[in-house]
Short mmCIF file of C-alpha atoms in Angstrom, two decimals:
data_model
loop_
_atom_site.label_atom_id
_atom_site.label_comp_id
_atom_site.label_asym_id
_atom_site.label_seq_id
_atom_site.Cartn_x
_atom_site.Cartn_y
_atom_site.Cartn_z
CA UNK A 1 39.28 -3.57 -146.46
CA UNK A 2 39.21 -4.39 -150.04
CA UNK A 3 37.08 -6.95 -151.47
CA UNK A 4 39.61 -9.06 -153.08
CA UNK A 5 41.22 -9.07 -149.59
CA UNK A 6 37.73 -10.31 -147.76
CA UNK A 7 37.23 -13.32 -150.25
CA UNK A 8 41.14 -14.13 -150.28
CA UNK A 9 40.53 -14.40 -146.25
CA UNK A 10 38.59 -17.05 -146.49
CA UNK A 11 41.14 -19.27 -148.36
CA UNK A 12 41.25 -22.85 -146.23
CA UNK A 13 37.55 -22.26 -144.56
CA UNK A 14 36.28 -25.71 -145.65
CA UNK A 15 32.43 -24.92 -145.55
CA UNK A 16 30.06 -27.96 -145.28
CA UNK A 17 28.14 -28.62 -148.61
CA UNK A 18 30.59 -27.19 -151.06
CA UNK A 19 33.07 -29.14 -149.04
CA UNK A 20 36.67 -27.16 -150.40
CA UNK A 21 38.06 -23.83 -149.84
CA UNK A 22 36.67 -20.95 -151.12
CA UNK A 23 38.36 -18.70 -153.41
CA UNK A 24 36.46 -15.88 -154.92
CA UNK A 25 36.60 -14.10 -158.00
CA UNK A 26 38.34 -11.04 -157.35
CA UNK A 27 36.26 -7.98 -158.53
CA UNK A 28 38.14 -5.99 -161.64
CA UNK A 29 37.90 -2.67 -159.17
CA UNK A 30 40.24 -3.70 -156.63
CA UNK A 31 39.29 -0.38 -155.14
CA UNK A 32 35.80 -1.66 -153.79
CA UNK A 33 35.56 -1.28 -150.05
CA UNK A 34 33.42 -3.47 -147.42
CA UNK A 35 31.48 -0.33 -147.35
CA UNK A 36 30.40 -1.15 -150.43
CA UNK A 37 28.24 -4.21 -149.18
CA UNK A 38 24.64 -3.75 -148.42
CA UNK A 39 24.34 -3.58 -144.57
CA UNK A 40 22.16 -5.68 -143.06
CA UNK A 41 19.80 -3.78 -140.69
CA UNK A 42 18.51 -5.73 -137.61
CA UNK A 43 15.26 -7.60 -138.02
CA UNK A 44 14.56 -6.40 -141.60
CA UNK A 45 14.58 -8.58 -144.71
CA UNK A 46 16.73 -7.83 -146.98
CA UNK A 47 16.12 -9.33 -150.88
CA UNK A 48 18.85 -10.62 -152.92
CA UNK A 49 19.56 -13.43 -155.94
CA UNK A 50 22.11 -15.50 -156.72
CA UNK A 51 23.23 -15.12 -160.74
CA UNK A 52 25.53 -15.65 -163.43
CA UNK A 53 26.91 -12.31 -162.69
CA UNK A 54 27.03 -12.88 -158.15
CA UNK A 55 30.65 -13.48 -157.01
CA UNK A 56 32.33 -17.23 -157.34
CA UNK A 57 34.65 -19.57 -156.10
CA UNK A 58 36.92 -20.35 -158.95
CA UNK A 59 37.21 -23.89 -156.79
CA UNK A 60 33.83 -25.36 -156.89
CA UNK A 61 31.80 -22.64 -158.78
CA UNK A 62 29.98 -21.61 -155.54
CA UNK A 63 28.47 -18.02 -155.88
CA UNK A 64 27.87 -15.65 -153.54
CA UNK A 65 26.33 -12.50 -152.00
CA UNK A 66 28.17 -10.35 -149.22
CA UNK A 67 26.70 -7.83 -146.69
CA UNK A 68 27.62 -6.25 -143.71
CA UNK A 69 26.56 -6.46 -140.46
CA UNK A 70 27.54 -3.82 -137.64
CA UNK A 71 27.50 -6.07 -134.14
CA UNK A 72 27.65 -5.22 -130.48
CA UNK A 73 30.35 -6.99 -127.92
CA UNK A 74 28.94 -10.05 -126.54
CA UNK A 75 25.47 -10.40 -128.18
CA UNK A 76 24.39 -13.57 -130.11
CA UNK A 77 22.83 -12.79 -133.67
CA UNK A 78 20.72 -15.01 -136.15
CA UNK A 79 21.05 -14.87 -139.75
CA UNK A 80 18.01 -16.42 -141.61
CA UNK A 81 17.88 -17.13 -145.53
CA UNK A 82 14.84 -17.61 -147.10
CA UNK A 83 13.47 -18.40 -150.73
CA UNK A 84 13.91 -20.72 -153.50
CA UNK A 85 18.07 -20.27 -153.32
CA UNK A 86 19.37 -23.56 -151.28
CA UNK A 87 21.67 -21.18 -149.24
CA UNK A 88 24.43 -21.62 -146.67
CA UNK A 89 26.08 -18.93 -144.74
CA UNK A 90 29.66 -17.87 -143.65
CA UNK A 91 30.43 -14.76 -141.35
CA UNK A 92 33.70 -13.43 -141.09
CA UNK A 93 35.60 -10.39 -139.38
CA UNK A 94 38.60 -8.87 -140.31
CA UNK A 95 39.11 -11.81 -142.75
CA UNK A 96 38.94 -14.69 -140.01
CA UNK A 97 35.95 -16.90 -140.56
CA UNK A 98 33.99 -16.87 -137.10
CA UNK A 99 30.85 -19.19 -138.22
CA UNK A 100 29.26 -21.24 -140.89
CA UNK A 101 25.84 -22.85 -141.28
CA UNK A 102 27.12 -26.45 -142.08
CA UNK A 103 24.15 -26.70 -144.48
CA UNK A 104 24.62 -30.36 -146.06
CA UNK A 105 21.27 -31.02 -147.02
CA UNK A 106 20.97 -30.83 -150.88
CA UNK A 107 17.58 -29.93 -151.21
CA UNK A 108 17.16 -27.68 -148.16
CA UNK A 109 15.61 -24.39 -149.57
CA UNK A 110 16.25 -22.46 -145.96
CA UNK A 111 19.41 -21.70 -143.91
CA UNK A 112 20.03 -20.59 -140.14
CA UNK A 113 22.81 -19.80 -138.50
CA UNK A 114 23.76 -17.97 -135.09
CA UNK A 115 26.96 -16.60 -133.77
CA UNK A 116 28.14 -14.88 -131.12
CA UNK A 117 29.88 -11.19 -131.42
CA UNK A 118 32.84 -11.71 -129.21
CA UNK A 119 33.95 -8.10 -129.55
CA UNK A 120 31.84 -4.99 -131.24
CA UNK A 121 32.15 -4.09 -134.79
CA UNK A 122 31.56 -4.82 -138.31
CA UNK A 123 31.20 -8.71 -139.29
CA UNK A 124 30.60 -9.97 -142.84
CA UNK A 125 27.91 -12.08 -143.79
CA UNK A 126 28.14 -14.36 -146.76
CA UNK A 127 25.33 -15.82 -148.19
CA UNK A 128 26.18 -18.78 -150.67
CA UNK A 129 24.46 -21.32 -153.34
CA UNK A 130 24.99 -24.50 -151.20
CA UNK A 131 26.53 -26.01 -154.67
CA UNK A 132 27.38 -24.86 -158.20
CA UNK A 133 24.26 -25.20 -159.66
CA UNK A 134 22.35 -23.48 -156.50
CA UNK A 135 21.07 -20.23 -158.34
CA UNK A 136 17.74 -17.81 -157.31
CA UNK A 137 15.93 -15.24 -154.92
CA UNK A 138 16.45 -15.43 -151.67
CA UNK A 139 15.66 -12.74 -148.39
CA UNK A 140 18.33 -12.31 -145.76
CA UNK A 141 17.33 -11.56 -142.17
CA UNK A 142 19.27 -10.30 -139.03
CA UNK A 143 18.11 -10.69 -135.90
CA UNK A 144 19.75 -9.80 -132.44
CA UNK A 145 19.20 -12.75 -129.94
CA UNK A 146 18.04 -12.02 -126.24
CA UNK A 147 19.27 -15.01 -124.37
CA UNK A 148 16.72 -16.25 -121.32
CA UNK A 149 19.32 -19.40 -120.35
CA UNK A 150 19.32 -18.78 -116.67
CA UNK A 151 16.60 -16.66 -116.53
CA UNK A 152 12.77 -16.49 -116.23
CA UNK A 153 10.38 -17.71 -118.79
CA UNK A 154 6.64 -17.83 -119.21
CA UNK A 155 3.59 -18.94 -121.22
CA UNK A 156 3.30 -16.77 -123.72
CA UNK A 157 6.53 -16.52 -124.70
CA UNK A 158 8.83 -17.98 -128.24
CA UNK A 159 12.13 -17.16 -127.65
CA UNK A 160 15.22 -18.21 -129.99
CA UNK A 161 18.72 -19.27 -128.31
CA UNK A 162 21.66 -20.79 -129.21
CA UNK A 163 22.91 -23.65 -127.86
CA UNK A 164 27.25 -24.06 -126.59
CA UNK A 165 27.25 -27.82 -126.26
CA UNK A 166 26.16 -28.07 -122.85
CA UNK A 167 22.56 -28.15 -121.30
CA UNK A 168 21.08 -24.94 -120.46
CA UNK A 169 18.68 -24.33 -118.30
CA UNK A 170 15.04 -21.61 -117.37
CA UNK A 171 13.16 -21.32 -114.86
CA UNK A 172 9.82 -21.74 -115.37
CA UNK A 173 7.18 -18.53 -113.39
CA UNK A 174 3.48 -20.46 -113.22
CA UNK A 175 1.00 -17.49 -112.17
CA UNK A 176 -2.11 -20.03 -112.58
CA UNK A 177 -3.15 -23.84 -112.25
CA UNK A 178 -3.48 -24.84 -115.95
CA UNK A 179 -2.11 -27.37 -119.49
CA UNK A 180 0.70 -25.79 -120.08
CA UNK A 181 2.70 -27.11 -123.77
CA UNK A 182 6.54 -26.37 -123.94
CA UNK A 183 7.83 -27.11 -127.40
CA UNK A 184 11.22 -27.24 -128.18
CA UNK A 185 12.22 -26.97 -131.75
CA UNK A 186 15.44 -27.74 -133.85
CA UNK A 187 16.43 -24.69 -135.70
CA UNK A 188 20.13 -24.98 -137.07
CA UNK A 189 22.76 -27.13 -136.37
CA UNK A 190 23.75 -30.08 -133.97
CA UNK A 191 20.44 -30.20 -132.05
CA UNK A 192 18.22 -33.34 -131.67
CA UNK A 193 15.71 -31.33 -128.88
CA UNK A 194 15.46 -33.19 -125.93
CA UNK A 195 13.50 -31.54 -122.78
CA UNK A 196 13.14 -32.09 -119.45
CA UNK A 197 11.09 -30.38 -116.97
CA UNK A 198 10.92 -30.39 -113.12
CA UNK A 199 9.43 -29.35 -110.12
CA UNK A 200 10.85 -26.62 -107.42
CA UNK A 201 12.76 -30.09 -105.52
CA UNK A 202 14.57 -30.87 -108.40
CA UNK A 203 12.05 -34.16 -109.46
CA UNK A 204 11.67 -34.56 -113.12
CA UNK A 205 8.05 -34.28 -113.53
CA UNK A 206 8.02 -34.72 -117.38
CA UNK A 207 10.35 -35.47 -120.52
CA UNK A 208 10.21 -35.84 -124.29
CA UNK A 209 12.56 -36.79 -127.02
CA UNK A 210 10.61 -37.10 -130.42
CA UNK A 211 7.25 -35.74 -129.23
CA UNK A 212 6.74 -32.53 -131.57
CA UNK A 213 6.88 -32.66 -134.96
CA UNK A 214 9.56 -34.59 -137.12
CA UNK A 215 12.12 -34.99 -134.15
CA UNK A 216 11.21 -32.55 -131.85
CA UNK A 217 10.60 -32.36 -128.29
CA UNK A 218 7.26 -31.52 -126.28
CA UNK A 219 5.95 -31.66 -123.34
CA UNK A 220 1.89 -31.19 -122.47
CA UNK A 221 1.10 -31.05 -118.66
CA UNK A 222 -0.62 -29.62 -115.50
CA UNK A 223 1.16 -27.50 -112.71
CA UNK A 224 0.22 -25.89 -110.56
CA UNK A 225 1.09 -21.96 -109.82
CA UNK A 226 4.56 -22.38 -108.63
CA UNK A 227 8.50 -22.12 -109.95
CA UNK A 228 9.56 -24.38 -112.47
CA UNK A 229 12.78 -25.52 -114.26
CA UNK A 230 13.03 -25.80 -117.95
CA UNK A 231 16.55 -27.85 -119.27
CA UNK A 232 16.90 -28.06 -123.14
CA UNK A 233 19.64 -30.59 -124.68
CA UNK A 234 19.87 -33.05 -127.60
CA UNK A 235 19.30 -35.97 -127.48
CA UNK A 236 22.79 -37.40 -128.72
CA UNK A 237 24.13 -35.97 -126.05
CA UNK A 238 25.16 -32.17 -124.27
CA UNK A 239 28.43 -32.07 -126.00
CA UNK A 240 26.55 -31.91 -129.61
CA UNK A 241 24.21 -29.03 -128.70
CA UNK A 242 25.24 -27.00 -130.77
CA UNK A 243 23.23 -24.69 -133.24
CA UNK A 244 19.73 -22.78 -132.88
CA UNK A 245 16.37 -23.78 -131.03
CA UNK A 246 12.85 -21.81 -130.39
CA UNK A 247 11.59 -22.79 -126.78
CA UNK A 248 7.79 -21.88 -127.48
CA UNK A 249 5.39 -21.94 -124.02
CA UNK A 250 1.81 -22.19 -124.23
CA UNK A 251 -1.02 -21.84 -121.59
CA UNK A 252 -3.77 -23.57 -122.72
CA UNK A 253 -7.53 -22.87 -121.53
CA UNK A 254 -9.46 -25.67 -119.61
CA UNK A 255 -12.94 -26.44 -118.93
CA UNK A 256 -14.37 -26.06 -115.00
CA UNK A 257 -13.70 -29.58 -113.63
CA UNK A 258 -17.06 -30.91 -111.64
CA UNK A 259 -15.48 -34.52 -111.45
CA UNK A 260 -14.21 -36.70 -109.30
CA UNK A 261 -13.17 -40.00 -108.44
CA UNK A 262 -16.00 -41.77 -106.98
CA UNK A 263 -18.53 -40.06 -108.48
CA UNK A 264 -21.76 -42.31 -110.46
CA UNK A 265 -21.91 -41.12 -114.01
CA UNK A 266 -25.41 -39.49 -115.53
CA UNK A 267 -25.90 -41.41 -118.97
CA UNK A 268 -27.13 -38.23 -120.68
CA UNK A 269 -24.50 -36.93 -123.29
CA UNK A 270 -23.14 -34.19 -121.01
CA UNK A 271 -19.74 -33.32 -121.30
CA UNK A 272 -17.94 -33.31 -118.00
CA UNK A 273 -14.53 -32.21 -116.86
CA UNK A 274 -11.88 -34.12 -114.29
CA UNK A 275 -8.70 -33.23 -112.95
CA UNK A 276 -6.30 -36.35 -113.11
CA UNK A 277 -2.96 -35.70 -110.89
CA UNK A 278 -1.24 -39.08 -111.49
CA UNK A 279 -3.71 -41.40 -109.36
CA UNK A 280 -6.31 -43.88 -110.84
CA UNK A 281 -9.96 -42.22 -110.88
CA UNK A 282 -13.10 -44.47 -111.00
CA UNK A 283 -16.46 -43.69 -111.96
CA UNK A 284 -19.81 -45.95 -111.82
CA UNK A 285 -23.28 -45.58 -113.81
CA UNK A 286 -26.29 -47.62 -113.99
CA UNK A 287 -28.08 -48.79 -116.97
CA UNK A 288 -31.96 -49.76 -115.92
CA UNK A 289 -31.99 -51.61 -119.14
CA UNK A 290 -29.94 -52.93 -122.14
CA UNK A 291 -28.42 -49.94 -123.85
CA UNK A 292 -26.49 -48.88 -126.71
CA UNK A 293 -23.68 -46.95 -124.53
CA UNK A 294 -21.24 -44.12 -126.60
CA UNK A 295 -18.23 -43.30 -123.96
CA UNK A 296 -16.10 -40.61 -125.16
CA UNK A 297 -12.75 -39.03 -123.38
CA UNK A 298 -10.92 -36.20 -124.51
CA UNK A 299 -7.09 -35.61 -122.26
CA UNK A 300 -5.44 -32.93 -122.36
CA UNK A 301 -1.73 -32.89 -120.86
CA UNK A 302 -1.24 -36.36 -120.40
CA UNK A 303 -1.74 -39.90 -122.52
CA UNK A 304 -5.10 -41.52 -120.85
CA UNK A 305 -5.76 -44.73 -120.27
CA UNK A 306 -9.13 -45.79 -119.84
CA UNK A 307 -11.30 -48.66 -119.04
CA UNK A 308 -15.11 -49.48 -119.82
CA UNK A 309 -15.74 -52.45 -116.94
CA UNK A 310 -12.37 -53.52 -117.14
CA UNK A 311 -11.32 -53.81 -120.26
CA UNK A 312 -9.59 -51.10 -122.24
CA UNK A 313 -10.94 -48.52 -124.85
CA UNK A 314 -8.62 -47.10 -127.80
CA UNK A 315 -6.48 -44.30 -128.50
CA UNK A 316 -5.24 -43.36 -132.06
CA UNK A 317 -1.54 -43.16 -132.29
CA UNK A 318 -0.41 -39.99 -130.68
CA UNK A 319 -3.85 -38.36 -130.21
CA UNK A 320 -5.35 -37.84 -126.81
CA UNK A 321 -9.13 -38.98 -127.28
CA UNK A 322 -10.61 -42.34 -127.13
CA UNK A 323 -14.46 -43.63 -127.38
CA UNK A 324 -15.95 -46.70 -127.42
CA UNK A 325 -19.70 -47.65 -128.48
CA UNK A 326 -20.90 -50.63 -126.36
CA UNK A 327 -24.32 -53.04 -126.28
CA UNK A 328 -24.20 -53.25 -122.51
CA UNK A 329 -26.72 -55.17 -120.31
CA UNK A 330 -28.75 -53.52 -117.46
CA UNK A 331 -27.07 -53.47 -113.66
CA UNK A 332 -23.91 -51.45 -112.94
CA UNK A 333 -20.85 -50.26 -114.93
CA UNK A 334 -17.31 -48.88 -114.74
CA UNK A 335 -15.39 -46.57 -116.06
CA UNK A 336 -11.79 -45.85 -115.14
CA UNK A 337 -9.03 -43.28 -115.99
CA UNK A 338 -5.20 -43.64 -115.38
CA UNK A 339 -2.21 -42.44 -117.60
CA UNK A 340 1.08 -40.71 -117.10
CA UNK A 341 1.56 -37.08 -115.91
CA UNK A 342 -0.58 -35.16 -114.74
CA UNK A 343 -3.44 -33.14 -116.97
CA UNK A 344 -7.69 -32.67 -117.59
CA UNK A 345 -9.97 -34.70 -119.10
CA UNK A 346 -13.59 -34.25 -120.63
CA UNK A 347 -15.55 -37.34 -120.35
CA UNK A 348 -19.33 -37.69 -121.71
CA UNK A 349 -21.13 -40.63 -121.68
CA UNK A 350 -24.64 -41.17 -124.10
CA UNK A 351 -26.84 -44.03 -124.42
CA UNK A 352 -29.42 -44.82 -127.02
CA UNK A 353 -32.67 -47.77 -127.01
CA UNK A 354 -31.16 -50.99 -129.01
CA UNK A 355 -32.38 -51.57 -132.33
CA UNK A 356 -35.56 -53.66 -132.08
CA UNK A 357 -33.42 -56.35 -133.84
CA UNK A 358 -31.38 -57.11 -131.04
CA UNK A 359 -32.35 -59.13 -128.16
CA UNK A 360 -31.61 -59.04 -124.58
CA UNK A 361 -27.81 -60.00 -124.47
CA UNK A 362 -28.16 -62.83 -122.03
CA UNK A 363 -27.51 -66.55 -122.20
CA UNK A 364 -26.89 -69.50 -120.57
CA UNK A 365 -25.01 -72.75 -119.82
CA UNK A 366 -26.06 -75.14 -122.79
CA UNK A 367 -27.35 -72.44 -124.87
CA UNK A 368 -25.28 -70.76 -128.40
CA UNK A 369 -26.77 -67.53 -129.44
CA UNK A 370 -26.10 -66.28 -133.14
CA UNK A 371 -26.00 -62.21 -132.07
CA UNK A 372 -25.02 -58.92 -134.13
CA UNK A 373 -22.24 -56.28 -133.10
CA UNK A 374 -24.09 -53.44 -134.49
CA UNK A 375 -22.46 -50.88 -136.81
CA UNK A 376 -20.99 -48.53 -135.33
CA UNK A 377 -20.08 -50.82 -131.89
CA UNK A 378 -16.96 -52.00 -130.70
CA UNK A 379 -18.17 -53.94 -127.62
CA UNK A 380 -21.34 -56.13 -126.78
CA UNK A 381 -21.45 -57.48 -122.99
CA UNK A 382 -23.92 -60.66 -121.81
CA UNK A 383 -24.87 -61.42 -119.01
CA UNK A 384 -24.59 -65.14 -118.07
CA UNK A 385 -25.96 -66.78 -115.09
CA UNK A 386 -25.12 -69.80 -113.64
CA UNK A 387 -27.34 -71.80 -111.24
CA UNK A 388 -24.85 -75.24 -110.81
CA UNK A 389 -20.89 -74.94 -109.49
CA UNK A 390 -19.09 -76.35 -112.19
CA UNK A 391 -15.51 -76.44 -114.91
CA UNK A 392 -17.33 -74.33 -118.00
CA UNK A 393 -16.19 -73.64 -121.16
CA UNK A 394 -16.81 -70.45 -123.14
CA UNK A 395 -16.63 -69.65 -126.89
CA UNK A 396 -16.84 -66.68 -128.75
CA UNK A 397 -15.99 -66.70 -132.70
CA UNK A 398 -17.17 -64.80 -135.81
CA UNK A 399 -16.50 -65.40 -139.54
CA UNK A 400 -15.84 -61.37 -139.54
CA UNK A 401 -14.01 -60.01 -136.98
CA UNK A 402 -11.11 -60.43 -134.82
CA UNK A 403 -12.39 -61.91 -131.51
CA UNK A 404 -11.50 -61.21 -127.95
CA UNK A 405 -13.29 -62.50 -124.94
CA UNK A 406 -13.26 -61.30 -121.31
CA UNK A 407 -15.16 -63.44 -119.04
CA UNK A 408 -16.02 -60.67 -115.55
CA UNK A 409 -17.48 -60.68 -111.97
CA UNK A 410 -18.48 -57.57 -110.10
CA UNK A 411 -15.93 -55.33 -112.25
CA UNK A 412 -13.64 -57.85 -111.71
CA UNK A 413 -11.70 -59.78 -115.22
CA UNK A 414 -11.77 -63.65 -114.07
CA UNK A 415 -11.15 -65.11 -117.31
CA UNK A 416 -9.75 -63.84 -120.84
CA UNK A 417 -8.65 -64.52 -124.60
CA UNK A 418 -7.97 -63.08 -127.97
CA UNK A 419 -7.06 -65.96 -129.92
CA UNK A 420 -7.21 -69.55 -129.54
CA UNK A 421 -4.41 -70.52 -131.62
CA UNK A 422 -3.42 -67.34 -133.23
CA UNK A 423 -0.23 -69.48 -135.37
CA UNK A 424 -2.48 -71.39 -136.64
CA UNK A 425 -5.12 -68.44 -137.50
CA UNK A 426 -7.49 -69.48 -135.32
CA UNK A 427 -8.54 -66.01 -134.31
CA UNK A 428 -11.58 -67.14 -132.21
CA UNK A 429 -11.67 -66.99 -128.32
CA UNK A 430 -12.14 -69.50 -125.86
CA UNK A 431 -11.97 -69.76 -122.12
CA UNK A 432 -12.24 -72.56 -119.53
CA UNK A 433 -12.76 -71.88 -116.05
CA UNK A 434 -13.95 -73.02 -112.85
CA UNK A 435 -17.34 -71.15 -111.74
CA UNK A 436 -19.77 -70.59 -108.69
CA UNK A 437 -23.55 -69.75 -108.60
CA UNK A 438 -24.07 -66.46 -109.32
CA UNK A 439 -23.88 -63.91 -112.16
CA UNK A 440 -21.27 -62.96 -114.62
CA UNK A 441 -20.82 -60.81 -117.72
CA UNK A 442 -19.41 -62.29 -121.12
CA UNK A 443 -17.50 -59.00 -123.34
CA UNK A 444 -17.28 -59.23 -126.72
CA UNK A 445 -15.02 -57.29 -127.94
CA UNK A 446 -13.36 -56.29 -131.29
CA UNK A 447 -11.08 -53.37 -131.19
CA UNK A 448 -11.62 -51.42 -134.63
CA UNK A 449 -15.39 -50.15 -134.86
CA UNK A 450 -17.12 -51.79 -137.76
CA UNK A 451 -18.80 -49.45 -140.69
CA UNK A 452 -21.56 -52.03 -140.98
CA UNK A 453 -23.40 -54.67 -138.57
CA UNK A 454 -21.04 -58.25 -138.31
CA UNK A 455 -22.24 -61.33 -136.74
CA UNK A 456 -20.92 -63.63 -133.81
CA UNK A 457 -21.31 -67.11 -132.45
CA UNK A 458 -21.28 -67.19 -128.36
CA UNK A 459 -21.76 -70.54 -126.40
CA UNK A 460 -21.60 -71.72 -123.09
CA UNK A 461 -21.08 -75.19 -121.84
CA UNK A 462 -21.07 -77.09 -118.44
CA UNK A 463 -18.47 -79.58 -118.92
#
């Protein structure tokens, strides 16, 4: 085929990003053959430039590179450009266009597109400036796609396939109890990655939308050694999957779990591992004396949620470790972990003497105590006894920090408040409440940890 006869066949392909049809220069050697083209051989990269002197499209002043590409029946292929040329791409045979990349992003300096061979032969591959002005190196890669939709997958594996506009599915071989990370991401064309993954019954155990990078899907979790299924889609919908995705499956090593629920906690800065599987765990440990506490939990394959004597410690955004540093009074404590999915966790749990400018947290009806939430802390706890039945009223407020107030009885939240009239800015905490004899622990609480030491106010009155 002649070369003025490839570029006239593509006369009325309207190509996203140039946006009108091509029509190419005609070369002054109408004798040039499609033989002529550099072929591209699989899974090599091939250089090449866009220049003043590269074909054009007396249209729009698109320019262009062509090469050949000799494909088998019924096999999908990927064609990657890479390099400073903002590319698209365009593959033809025998003058019909059978693909395009639809590259309408401006700035994009990478293309990807992947078609399927319908019958065995030579296809051309056409790899364009996305505009006029697009000019440079760029490297051209071929690569023959081994489809898995249907079949087996496993960790270990980063496949590439291409999706039809419906939802494919894998199943999913588990040789060994582990976290195991599936990432699904967006590689060309219509695809907004959305996963799902489920047991051997058919129940969804997990699913993601925008959990990997940028809009990507991902899904962290435990299973057990078992079969799987896998089912990739976008999230606008199965009838817009359309383009290129990687499905990338990761086994991910895990410390020797010695916990479990139940169990009292050592305070000695050992790290220990759990096994969470979707049900709350609870853990005890006893302080013989006031202590600076340090909690710390790491989760891997599920978002934690955990609780120092009730009340909840943070997470940053996204991540999957929390700690807390708390001025807690002798007697017993709790710590509890819940969350979603299923996964492991490393808890450790430290304690330090108090600074010999703190006192013993405790107080008492009638009494207000000017106290110090050390640097560092995020949490002090007092311990308030009460000898006379009675309506009291608690307040908490500091001319530095954010207040919140939990008022607790044998790991049990009677009474609590962040702000007393937070439209007002009155950030301070109060509670009222009716109380028995018997013993009770005030937390203070401020949820960012401080850099330096900040002072508080906390009084208790018999009404």
């Amino acid at each position: 085929m002649k070369l003025s006869t490839i570029f006239a066949a593509i006369i009325g392909a309207v190509i996203a990003g140039g946006g009108t049809a091509y029509y190419y220069q005609q070369d002054q050697n109408p004798a040039v053959s499609q033989s002529a083209f550099p072929v591209l051989a699989l899974d090599k990269a091939h250089p090449g430039e866009i220049n003043s002197s590269s074909l054009v499209n007396l249209s729009n002043g698109v320019r262009s590179v062509p090469y050949t590409l000799d494909a088998e029946a019924g096999l999908f292929y990927k064609i990657a450009v890479t390099g400073a040329l903002r590319a698209q791409i365009s593959v033809l045979q025998n003058g019909m266009l059978v693909a395009n990349s639809n590259q309408s992003d401006s700035k994009a300096s990478a293309s990807v597109l992947a078609f399927k061979a319908e019958t065995g032969g030579k296809y051309d591959v056409i790899v364009s400036g996305i505009d006029a002005n697009a000019y440079g190196p760029f490297s051209v890669t071929a690569t023959p796609l081994k489809s898995y939709v249907g079949g087996v997958v496993e960790a270990g594996m980063d496949i590439t396939e291409i999706a039809m506009g419906r939802k494919q599915s894998f199943t999913l071989e588990v040789k060994e109890p582990a976290v195991y990370t599936i990432d699904m991401k967006a590689d060309q064309g219509q695809v907004d990655p959305y996963l799902d993954l489920l047991d051997r019954s058919g129940r969804e155990i997990a699913s993601d939308d925008d959990g990997g990078d940028n809009y990507d899907a991902k899904i962290q979790t435990y299973l057990d050694a078992g079969t799987y299924t896998i089912q990739t889609s976008s999230a606008l919908g199965a009838d817009t999957f359309n383009g290129t995705y990687r499905l990338i499956i990761n086994k991910a090593d895990i410390p020797e779990v010695s916990l479990k629920s139940g169990d009292v906690l050592t305070v000695n800065g050992e790290k220990q591992a759990g096994l969470y599987m979707g049900d709350q765990q609870n853990f005890s440990f006893e302080l013989a004396q006031p202590t600076f506490v340090n909690l710390k939990v790491d989760a891997l394959g599920f978002d934690a949620d955990v609780e120092l004597d009730g009340l909840p410690i943070s997470f940053p955004r996204r991540q999957n470790d929390g700690s807390t540093r708390a001025i807690l009074p002798a007697g017993t404590h709790t710590v509890s972990i819940d969350g979603s999915q299923q996964g492991v966790y490393e808890l450790t749990l430290g304690g330090n003497n108090l600074p010999p400018n703190v006192d013993d947290p405790r107080i008492t009806p009638g009494q207000s105590i000017h106290a110090i939430m050390q640097s560092g802390a995020d949490r002090v706890t007092h311990t308030l006894t009460i000898a006379q039945a009675g309506n009291y009223v608690i307040d908490l407020g500091s001319p530095s920090f954010d207040t919140y107030l939990s008022l607790q009885k044998d790991g049990f939240v009677i009474a609590e408040n962040d702000d007393i009239d937070y439209n007002n800015d009155n950030l301070d905490s109060r509670v009222e409440v009716a109380l028995q004899p018997g013993e009770y622990q005030i937390q203070v609480t401020m949820w960012n940890q401080p850099t330096r030491s900040r002072d508080y106010t906390l009084a208790v009155e018999r009404k």
